[in-house]
GROMACS .gro file of C-alpha atoms in nm:
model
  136
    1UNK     CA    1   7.842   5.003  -4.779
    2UNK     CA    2   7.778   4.644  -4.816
    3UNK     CA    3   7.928   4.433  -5.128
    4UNK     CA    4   7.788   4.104  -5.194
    5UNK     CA    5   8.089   3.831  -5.261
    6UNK     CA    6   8.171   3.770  -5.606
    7UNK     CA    7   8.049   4.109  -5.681
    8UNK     CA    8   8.171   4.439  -5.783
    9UNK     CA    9   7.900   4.624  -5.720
   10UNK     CA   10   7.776   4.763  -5.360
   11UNK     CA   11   7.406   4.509  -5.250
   12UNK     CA   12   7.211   4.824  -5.285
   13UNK     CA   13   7.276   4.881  -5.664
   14UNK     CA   14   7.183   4.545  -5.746
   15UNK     CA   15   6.913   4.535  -5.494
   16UNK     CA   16   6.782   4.882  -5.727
   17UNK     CA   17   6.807   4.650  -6.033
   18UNK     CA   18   6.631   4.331  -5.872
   19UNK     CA   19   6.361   4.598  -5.713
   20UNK     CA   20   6.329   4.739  -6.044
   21UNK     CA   21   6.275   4.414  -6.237
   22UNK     CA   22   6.019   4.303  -5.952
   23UNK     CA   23   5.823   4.661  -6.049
   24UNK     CA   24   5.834   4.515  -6.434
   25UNK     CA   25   6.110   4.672  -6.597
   26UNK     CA   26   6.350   4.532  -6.827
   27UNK     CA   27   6.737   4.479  -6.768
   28UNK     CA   28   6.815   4.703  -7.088
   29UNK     CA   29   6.608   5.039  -6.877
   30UNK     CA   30   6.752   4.886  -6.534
   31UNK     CA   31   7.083   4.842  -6.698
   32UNK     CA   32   7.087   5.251  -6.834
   33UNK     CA   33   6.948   5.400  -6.529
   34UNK     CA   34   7.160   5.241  -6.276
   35UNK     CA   35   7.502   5.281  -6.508
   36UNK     CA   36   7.588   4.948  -6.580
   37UNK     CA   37   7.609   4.726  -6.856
   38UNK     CA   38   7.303   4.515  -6.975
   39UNK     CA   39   7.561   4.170  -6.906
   40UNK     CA   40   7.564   4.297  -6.571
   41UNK     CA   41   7.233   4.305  -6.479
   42UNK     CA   42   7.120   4.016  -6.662
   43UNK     CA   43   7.405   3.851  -6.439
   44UNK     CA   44   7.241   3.950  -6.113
   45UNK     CA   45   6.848   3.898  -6.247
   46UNK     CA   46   6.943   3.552  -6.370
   47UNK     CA   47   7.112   3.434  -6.057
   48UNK     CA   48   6.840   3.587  -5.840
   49UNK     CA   49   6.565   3.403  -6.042
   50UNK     CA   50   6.751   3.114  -6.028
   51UNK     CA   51   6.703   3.111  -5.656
   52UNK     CA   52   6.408   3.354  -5.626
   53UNK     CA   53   6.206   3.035  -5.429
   54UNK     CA   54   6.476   2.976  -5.193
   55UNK     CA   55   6.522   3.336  -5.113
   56UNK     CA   56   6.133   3.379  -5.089
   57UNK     CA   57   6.149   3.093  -4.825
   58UNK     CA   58   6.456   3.194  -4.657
   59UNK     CA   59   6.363   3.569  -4.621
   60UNK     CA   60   5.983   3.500  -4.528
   61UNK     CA   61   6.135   3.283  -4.233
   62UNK     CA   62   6.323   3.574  -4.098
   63UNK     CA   63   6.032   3.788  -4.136
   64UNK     CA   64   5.783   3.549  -3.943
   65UNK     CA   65   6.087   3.481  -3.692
   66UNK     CA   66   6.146   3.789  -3.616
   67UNK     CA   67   5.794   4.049  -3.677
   68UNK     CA   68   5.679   4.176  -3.465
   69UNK     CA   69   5.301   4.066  -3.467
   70UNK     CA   70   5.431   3.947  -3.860
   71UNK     CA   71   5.166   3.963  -4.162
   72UNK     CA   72   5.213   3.771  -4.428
   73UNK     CA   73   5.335   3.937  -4.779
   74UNK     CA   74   5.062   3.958  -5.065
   75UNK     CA   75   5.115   3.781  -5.364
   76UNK     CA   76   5.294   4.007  -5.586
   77UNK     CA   77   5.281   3.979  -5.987
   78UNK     CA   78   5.577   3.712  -6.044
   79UNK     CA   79   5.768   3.482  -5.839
   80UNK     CA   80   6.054   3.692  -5.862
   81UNK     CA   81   5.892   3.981  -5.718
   82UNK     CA   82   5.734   3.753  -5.388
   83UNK     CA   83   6.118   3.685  -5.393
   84UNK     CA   84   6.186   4.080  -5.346
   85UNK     CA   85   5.907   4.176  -5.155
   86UNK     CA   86   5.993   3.921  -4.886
   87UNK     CA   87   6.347   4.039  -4.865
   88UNK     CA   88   6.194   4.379  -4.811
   89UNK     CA   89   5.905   4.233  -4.543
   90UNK     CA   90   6.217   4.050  -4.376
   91UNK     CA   91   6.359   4.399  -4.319
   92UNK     CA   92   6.074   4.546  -4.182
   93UNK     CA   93   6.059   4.277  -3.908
   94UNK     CA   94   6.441   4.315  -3.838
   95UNK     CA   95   6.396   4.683  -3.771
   96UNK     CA   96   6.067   4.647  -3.596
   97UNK     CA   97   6.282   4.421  -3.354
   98UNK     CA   98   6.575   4.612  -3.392
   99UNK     CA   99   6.518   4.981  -3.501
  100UNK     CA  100   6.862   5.042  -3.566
  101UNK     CA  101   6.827   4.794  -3.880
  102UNK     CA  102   6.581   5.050  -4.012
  103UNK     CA  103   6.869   5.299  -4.057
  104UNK     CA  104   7.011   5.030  -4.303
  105UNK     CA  105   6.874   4.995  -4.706
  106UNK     CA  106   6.658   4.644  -4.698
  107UNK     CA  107   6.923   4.488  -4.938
  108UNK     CA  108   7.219   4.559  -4.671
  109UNK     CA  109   7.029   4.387  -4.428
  110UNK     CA  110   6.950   4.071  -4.702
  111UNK     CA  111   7.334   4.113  -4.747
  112UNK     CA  112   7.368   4.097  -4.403
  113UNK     CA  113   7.141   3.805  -4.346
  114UNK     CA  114   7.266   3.571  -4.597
  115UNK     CA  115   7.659   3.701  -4.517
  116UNK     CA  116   7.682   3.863  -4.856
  117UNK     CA  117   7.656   3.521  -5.044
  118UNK     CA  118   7.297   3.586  -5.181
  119UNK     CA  119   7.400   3.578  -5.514
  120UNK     CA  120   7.702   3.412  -5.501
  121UNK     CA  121   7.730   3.025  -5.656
  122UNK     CA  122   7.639   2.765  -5.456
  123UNK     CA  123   7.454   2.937  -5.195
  124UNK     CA  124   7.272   2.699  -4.952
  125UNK     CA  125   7.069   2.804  -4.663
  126UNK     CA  126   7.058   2.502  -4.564
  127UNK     CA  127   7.418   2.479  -4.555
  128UNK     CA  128   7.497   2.794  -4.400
  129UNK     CA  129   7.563   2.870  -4.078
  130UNK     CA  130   7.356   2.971  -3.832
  131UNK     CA  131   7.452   3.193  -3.512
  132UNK     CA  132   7.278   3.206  -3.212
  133UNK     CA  133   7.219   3.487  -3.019
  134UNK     CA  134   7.015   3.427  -2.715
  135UNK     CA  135   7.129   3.412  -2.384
  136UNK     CA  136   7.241   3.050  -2.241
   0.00000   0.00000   0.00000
């Protein structure tokens, strides 16, 4: 399990609600399916629209840095949902690089990636730090 900071809720539950708003359903139907209230969800849809570009940029970076042999997403029906699909395509490169990353949900890795402050305020990339992990 992976929590997001600033969150109660474990990243895959409110990677189900931002997946289900990117398929074009409404926070009221995410909100009763996944258990939680409709302030809740609005909560996380709001503050991931409010950054969907940045994540979008972010997320395709990682795919494109790390694919192997990396294709591009296709446009998907809203900005929000190019947001979500290239946290999902940024997945699929990690665990083509690194299959064990496949046996994690693509919102644990995006968690993981962004050191569970996706959704928290403030969030920078271009702030945050950066590790490096090749060989000197």
């Amino acid at each position: 399990m992976f929590a997001l900071v600033r969150r109660a809720d474990v990243v895959d539950v409110i990677g189900a609600a931002l997946a289900a708003k990117a398929a074009g359903e409404g926070a009221r139907t995410i909100a009763a399916r996944l258990g939680r209230s409709v302030e809740t969800v609005r909560g996380w849809l709001r503050r991931f629209a409010a950054r969907q570009e940045t994540v979008r940029h972010v997320f395709t970076g990682v795919l494109v840095g790390f694919g192997v042999d990396p294709a591009a997403p296709e446009g998907a029906r809203s900005a929000f949902a190019d947001a979500v699909q290239a946290v999902a395509g940024a997945w699929w490169a990690l665990s083509s690089r690194w299959p064990q990353v496949g046996k994690v949900s693509c919102w644990w890795a995006a968690g993981a990636v962004t050191g569970g402050i996706l959704l928290a305020p403030g969030w920078d990339p271009r702030t945050a730090e950066t590790i490096n992990t090749s060989r000197p």
